[in-house]
């Protein structure tokens, strides 16, 4: 049965990643920071397309060392964005056989977004939220790290409209257009095995074996909920109150074990240093590329030789 116009328009404009394989008639609507990278990698490899295991040129403004690998349409992945209008219309006219997504507890999702983007000093994200750019700095204590989380959440709580500037912060209630009726399966990261089993069965129906699902985009630091300041936790609940009713999560049922202690600080500081240096190189490369684009090679010449009378 042909997909409804509202649904197909929404998928086409989805502000995230949407894996769409025409041959399988399978759509995976990826919620950012909810196992999306791992599932996209597994689906891409299941389709016989080798997902890149090396750094590629950054096509966007994000300069995180750990994220550059995912930029652009590397590997020819079967995504909604790679289909032209006619191909997309054919798939939607024929109807989809398998539609699924995976969601995450709002507290876990916010904490992993913070640790993988804001804590490690991703300038692109901090600038968009109007957060200060401390540059190359070291965290010398766990309390300093947790204070960084408190700062981000307090900033968002005072200016809740800012969540719309980063798709990783937008509520799942809004990302999924407040409607789960078209999904055949809505998984949860804390029960990802159920989704993997469901997906393996659906791909088996298509004569395909699901590639193993790994952990391809882990955060450098995990903070257990017991480490989060009570006021910060309450503010997170306020920001994402609609998600609890929409997705059926218990606000207190957070599955995130903490690995943050003094022994992790050196690893965290190295990650921060790598990303700050990557931003400097990224900015320099962007300026050089833009300069070359604006100024054709033929206009470049050596300055006239100066002669000095002896």
Tab-separated table of C-alpha atoms in Angstrom:
chain	number	residue	atom	x	y	z
A	1	UNK	CA	0.000	0.000	0.000
A	2	UNK	CA	1.306	3.449	-0.920
A	3	UNK	CA	2.652	5.503	1.981
A	4	UNK	CA	0.610	8.492	3.124
A	5	UNK	CA	1.685	11.877	1.746
A	6	UNK	CA	2.294	13.347	5.208
A	7	UNK	CA	4.556	10.449	6.195
A	8	UNK	CA	6.593	10.428	2.992
A	9	UNK	CA	7.078	14.207	3.126
A	10	UNK	CA	8.231	13.959	6.731
A	11	UNK	CA	10.716	11.167	5.987
A	12	UNK	CA	12.101	13.123	3.042
A	13	UNK	CA	12.760	16.153	5.239
A	14	UNK	CA	13.699	14.288	8.428
A	15	UNK	CA	16.259	16.186	10.469
A	16	UNK	CA	18.463	13.211	11.168
A	17	UNK	CA	19.575	10.037	9.425
A	18	UNK	CA	17.110	7.795	7.632
A	19	UNK	CA	18.356	4.510	6.141
A	20	UNK	CA	16.145	3.436	3.232
A	21	UNK	CA	16.915	0.318	1.223
A	22	UNK	CA	14.696	0.125	-1.879
A	23	UNK	CA	15.294	-3.592	-2.409
A	24	UNK	CA	14.289	-4.497	1.113
A	25	UNK	CA	11.579	-1.800	1.377
A	26	UNK	CA	13.089	-1.130	4.790
A	27	UNK	CA	13.233	2.254	6.488
A	28	UNK	CA	15.215	2.946	9.648
A	29	UNK	CA	14.562	6.376	11.141
A	30	UNK	CA	17.633	7.028	13.258
A	31	UNK	CA	17.235	9.093	16.415
A	32	UNK	CA	20.556	10.858	17.112
A	33	UNK	CA	22.393	9.410	20.132
A	34	UNK	CA	20.207	6.306	20.208
A	35	UNK	CA	22.462	3.601	18.702
A	36	UNK	CA	22.045	5.197	15.269
A	37	UNK	CA	25.654	4.887	14.138
A	38	UNK	CA	25.913	1.243	15.153
A	39	UNK	CA	22.697	0.280	13.389
A	40	UNK	CA	23.503	2.312	10.284
A	41	UNK	CA	26.924	0.671	10.036
A	42	UNK	CA	25.410	-2.807	10.455
A	43	UNK	CA	22.674	-2.152	7.877
A	44	UNK	CA	25.150	-0.679	5.395
A	45	UNK	CA	27.438	-3.687	5.698
A	46	UNK	CA	24.448	-6.027	5.487
A	47	UNK	CA	23.709	-4.389	2.135
A	48	UNK	CA	27.189	-5.380	0.960
A	49	UNK	CA	28.574	-1.860	1.122
A	50	UNK	CA	31.860	-1.547	3.078
A	51	UNK	CA	31.419	1.247	5.576
A	52	UNK	CA	34.602	3.363	5.661
A	53	UNK	CA	37.017	2.519	8.440
A	54	UNK	CA	39.256	5.503	7.932
A	55	UNK	CA	39.041	9.260	8.122
A	56	UNK	CA	37.473	11.020	5.173
A	57	UNK	CA	37.408	14.696	4.287
A	58	UNK	CA	35.060	16.627	6.545
A	59	UNK	CA	32.260	17.986	4.390
A	60	UNK	CA	30.580	19.918	7.156
A	61	UNK	CA	31.519	22.210	10.007
A	62	UNK	CA	31.989	19.521	12.612
A	63	UNK	CA	35.657	18.928	13.305
A	64	UNK	CA	35.579	16.305	16.061
A	65	UNK	CA	38.317	13.777	15.400
A	66	UNK	CA	36.072	10.902	16.458
A	67	UNK	CA	33.192	12.072	14.259
A	68	UNK	CA	34.911	13.046	11.004
A	69	UNK	CA	34.637	9.474	9.775
A	70	UNK	CA	30.852	9.789	9.550
A	71	UNK	CA	30.734	12.996	7.484
A	72	UNK	CA	29.186	13.028	4.038
A	73	UNK	CA	27.769	10.108	2.056
A	74	UNK	CA	30.924	8.015	2.390
A	75	UNK	CA	30.552	4.455	1.162
A	76	UNK	CA	27.425	5.077	-0.946
A	77	UNK	CA	25.102	4.252	1.912
A	78	UNK	CA	21.428	3.675	0.969
A	79	UNK	CA	20.003	6.713	2.732
A	80	UNK	CA	16.895	8.761	1.975
A	81	UNK	CA	19.144	11.683	1.061
A	82	UNK	CA	20.938	9.663	-1.656
A	83	UNK	CA	17.748	8.885	-3.616
A	84	UNK	CA	16.556	11.315	-6.248
A	85	UNK	CA	12.915	12.396	-6.203
A	86	UNK	CA	11.779	9.846	-8.782
A	87	UNK	CA	13.471	6.912	-7.019
A	88	UNK	CA	12.104	8.007	-3.659
A	89	UNK	CA	8.578	8.324	-5.081
A	90	UNK	CA	8.760	4.790	-6.520
A	91	UNK	CA	9.692	3.313	-3.150
A	92	UNK	CA	6.961	5.178	-1.316
A	93	UNK	CA	4.345	4.444	-3.978
A	94	UNK	CA	5.078	0.729	-3.650
A	95	UNK	CA	4.896	0.938	0.146
A	96	UNK	CA	7.366	-0.081	2.844
A	97	UNK	CA	7.495	-3.561	4.347
A	98	UNK	CA	9.617	-2.751	7.409
A	99	UNK	CA	9.709	0.563	9.301
A	100	UNK	CA	11.482	0.948	12.618
A	101	UNK	CA	13.257	3.296	14.973
A	102	UNK	CA	15.092	3.095	18.293
A	103	UNK	CA	14.611	5.580	21.127
A	104	UNK	CA	16.541	6.323	24.283
A	105	UNK	CA	15.810	7.466	27.836
A	106	UNK	CA	15.983	11.299	27.758
A	107	UNK	CA	18.534	11.481	30.590
A	108	UNK	CA	20.853	8.951	28.931
A	109	UNK	CA	20.521	10.714	25.590
A	110	UNK	CA	21.339	14.136	27.042
A	111	UNK	CA	24.317	12.839	29.014
A	112	UNK	CA	25.841	11.038	26.032
A	113	UNK	CA	25.293	14.081	23.806
A	114	UNK	CA	27.073	16.225	26.363
A	115	UNK	CA	30.014	13.854	26.799
A	116	UNK	CA	30.561	13.196	23.081
A	117	UNK	CA	30.021	16.760	21.800
A	118	UNK	CA	30.106	19.504	24.398
A	119	UNK	CA	32.465	18.098	27.012
A	120	UNK	CA	35.161	17.286	24.450
A	121	UNK	CA	34.907	20.839	23.111
A	122	UNK	CA	33.230	20.594	19.731
A	123	UNK	CA	33.284	24.275	18.693
A	124	UNK	CA	30.523	23.858	16.118
A	125	UNK	CA	28.023	22.758	18.768
A	126	UNK	CA	29.104	25.112	21.531
A	127	UNK	CA	28.969	28.118	19.195
A	128	UNK	CA	25.444	27.297	18.108
A	129	UNK	CA	24.275	27.282	21.716
A	130	UNK	CA	26.197	30.407	22.667
A	131	UNK	CA	28.398	28.539	25.143
A	132	UNK	CA	31.866	29.926	25.915
A	133	UNK	CA	34.834	28.458	24.070
A	134	UNK	CA	37.514	27.770	26.692
A	135	UNK	CA	39.942	26.459	24.095
A	136	UNK	CA	42.629	24.043	25.170
A	137	UNK	CA	42.095	23.404	28.847
A	138	UNK	CA	42.567	20.507	31.196
A	139	UNK	CA	40.107	18.916	33.570
A	140	UNK	CA	41.943	18.273	36.810
A	141	UNK	CA	39.071	16.794	38.811
A	142	UNK	CA	35.811	14.920	38.415
A	143	UNK	CA	33.981	17.883	39.925
A	144	UNK	CA	35.227	20.116	37.090
A	145	UNK	CA	33.853	17.647	34.546
A	146	UNK	CA	30.472	17.466	36.248
A	147	UNK	CA	30.370	21.276	36.493
A	148	UNK	CA	30.579	21.339	32.689
A	149	UNK	CA	27.414	19.223	32.533
A	150	UNK	CA	25.670	21.486	35.038
A	151	UNK	CA	26.591	24.514	32.902
A	152	UNK	CA	25.140	23.025	29.719
A	153	UNK	CA	21.875	21.910	31.326
A	154	UNK	CA	21.407	25.213	33.174
A	155	UNK	CA	21.974	27.057	29.891
A	156	UNK	CA	19.380	24.939	28.083
A	157	UNK	CA	16.893	25.141	30.934
A	158	UNK	CA	17.093	28.940	30.934
A	159	UNK	CA	16.821	29.035	27.119
A	160	UNK	CA	14.842	25.922	26.096
A	161	UNK	CA	14.441	27.065	22.479
A	162	UNK	CA	18.180	26.451	22.053
A	163	UNK	CA	17.599	22.678	21.845
A	164	UNK	CA	16.369	23.250	18.283
A	165	UNK	CA	19.863	24.330	17.253
A	166	UNK	CA	21.252	20.816	17.689
A	167	UNK	CA	19.414	17.738	16.450
A	168	UNK	CA	21.053	15.717	19.232
A	169	UNK	CA	19.185	17.867	21.775
A	170	UNK	CA	15.776	18.056	20.094
A	171	UNK	CA	13.236	15.972	21.992
A	172	UNK	CA	12.309	12.602	20.524
A	173	UNK	CA	8.682	13.679	20.850
A	174	UNK	CA	9.378	16.353	18.244
A	175	UNK	CA	11.853	14.397	16.108
A	176	UNK	CA	9.322	11.621	15.572
A	177	UNK	CA	6.516	14.139	14.866
A	178	UNK	CA	4.540	13.042	17.946
A	179	UNK	CA	3.335	9.936	16.103
A	180	UNK	CA	4.579	6.343	16.271
A	181	UNK	CA	1.643	4.794	14.426
A	182	UNK	CA	3.519	4.009	11.194
A	183	UNK	CA	6.405	2.201	12.882
A	184	UNK	CA	6.356	-1.587	12.871
A	185	UNK	CA	8.908	-1.628	15.671
A	186	UNK	CA	9.997	0.990	18.228
A	187	UNK	CA	13.061	-0.284	20.032
A	188	UNK	CA	14.895	1.008	23.078
A	189	UNK	CA	18.627	1.240	23.584
A	190	UNK	CA	18.372	-0.492	26.962
A	191	UNK	CA	16.736	-3.458	25.189
A	192	UNK	CA	18.667	-3.291	21.927
A	193	UNK	CA	18.851	-7.071	21.690
A	194	UNK	CA	15.109	-7.119	20.990
A	195	UNK	CA	15.581	-4.752	18.051
A	196	UNK	CA	18.538	-6.736	16.706
A	197	UNK	CA	16.441	-9.911	16.817
A	198	UNK	CA	13.492	-8.209	15.114
A	199	UNK	CA	15.741	-6.748	12.423
A	200	UNK	CA	17.580	-10.025	11.813
A	201	UNK	CA	14.244	-11.774	11.232
A	202	UNK	CA	13.088	-9.094	8.777
A	203	UNK	CA	16.333	-9.190	6.805
A	204	UNK	CA	16.178	-12.997	6.762
A	205	UNK	CA	12.812	-12.642	5.013
A	206	UNK	CA	14.691	-10.627	2.374
A	207	UNK	CA	17.368	-13.323	2.056
A	208	UNK	CA	19.974	-11.204	3.892
A	209	UNK	CA	22.019	-11.878	7.012
A	210	UNK	CA	22.292	-8.993	9.482
A	211	UNK	CA	25.881	-7.884	10.024
A	212	UNK	CA	26.862	-7.883	13.725
A	213	UNK	CA	25.839	-4.693	15.507
A	214	UNK	CA	28.768	-3.201	17.397
A	215	UNK	CA	29.472	-0.069	19.410
A	216	UNK	CA	30.790	2.313	16.776
A	217	UNK	CA	30.208	5.690	18.398
A	218	UNK	CA	30.746	5.350	22.133
A	219	UNK	CA	31.218	8.428	24.286
A	220	UNK	CA	34.646	8.898	25.860
A	221	UNK	CA	33.089	9.295	29.312
A	222	UNK	CA	29.981	7.754	30.865
A	223	UNK	CA	28.423	9.485	33.851
A	224	UNK	CA	26.109	7.454	36.038
A	225	UNK	CA	22.866	9.110	37.037
A	226	UNK	CA	23.932	8.941	40.687
A	227	UNK	CA	26.761	11.369	39.865
A	228	UNK	CA	24.436	14.033	38.436
A	229	UNK	CA	23.458	16.946	40.654
A	230	UNK	CA	19.799	16.695	41.746
A	231	UNK	CA	18.959	20.138	40.351
A	232	UNK	CA	20.585	19.283	37.020
A	233	UNK	CA	18.637	16.022	36.851
A	234	UNK	CA	15.371	17.831	37.582
A	235	UNK	CA	16.114	20.325	34.818
A	236	UNK	CA	16.697	17.497	32.327
A	237	UNK	CA	13.322	16.030	33.305
A	238	UNK	CA	11.709	19.439	32.725
A	239	UNK	CA	13.304	19.846	29.299
A	240	UNK	CA	12.139	16.439	28.096
A	241	UNK	CA	8.892	15.987	30.022
A	242	UNK	CA	6.931	15.262	26.820
A	243	UNK	CA	9.235	12.344	25.965
A	244	UNK	CA	8.297	10.362	29.055
A	245	UNK	CA	4.607	10.180	28.208
A	246	UNK	CA	5.224	9.777	24.474
A	247	UNK	CA	7.780	6.979	24.765
A	248	UNK	CA	6.640	5.345	27.996
A	249	UNK	CA	9.891	5.834	29.890
A	250	UNK	CA	10.040	6.004	33.674
A	251	UNK	CA	12.044	9.164	34.532
A	252	UNK	CA	13.973	7.248	37.205
A	253	UNK	CA	14.713	4.149	35.107
A	254	UNK	CA	18.090	5.253	33.753
A	255	UNK	CA	20.483	2.571	32.494
A	256	UNK	CA	23.807	4.375	32.399
A	257	UNK	CA	26.705	3.168	34.483
A	258	UNK	CA	29.369	5.672	35.408
A	259	UNK	CA	32.992	5.280	34.373
A	260	UNK	CA	34.048	8.770	35.363
A	261	UNK	CA	36.814	8.851	37.933
A	262	UNK	CA	40.280	10.343	38.233
A	263	UNK	CA	41.768	7.558	36.100
A	264	UNK	CA	39.681	8.656	33.097
A	265	UNK	CA	40.761	12.309	33.184
A	266	UNK	CA	43.969	11.782	31.218
A	267	UNK	CA	42.029	10.074	28.393
A	268	UNK	CA	39.434	12.842	28.432
A	269	UNK	CA	42.098	15.542	28.310
A	270	UNK	CA	43.755	13.870	25.332
A	271	UNK	CA	40.401	13.772	23.540
A	272	UNK	CA	39.859	17.472	24.249
A	273	UNK	CA	43.345	18.324	22.994
A	274	UNK	CA	42.871	16.300	19.811
A	275	UNK	CA	39.576	17.998	19.044
A	276	UNK	CA	40.801	21.529	19.770
A	277	UNK	CA	43.801	20.962	17.514
A	278	UNK	CA	41.551	19.417	14.859
A	279	UNK	CA	39.399	22.537	14.943
A	280	UNK	CA	42.446	24.721	14.300
A	281	UNK	CA	43.461	22.563	11.321
A	282	UNK	CA	39.874	22.363	10.075
A	283	UNK	CA	39.494	26.140	10.187
A	284	UNK	CA	42.818	26.649	8.406
A	285	UNK	CA	41.935	24.109	5.720
A	286	UNK	CA	38.518	25.716	5.206
A	287	UNK	CA	40.054	29.168	4.808
A	288	UNK	CA	42.613	27.798	2.344
A	289	UNK	CA	39.961	25.949	0.350
A	290	UNK	CA	37.693	28.999	0.235
A	291	UNK	CA	40.619	31.192	-0.785
A	292	UNK	CA	41.549	28.872	-3.629
A	293	UNK	CA	37.936	28.776	-4.773
A	294	UNK	CA	37.636	32.543	-4.821
A	295	UNK	CA	41.044	33.104	-6.403
A	296	UNK	CA	41.784	30.977	-9.505
A	297	UNK	CA	45.261	29.501	-9.758
A	298	UNK	CA	46.163	31.628	-12.792
A	299	UNK	CA	45.833	34.785	-10.712
A	300	UNK	CA	48.585	33.626	-8.371
A	301	UNK	CA	52.076	34.836	-9.211
A	302	UNK	CA	55.339	35.587	-7.507
A	303	UNK	CA	55.847	39.208	-6.495
A	304	UNK	CA	58.099	41.189	-8.818
A	305	UNK	CA	61.796	40.748	-8.080
A	306	UNK	CA	63.276	43.692	-6.260
A	307	UNK	CA	66.710	44.871	-7.274
A	308	UNK	CA	69.017	46.824	-5.091
A	309	UNK	CA	71.693	49.128	-6.510
A	310	UNK	CA	75.121	48.295	-5.158
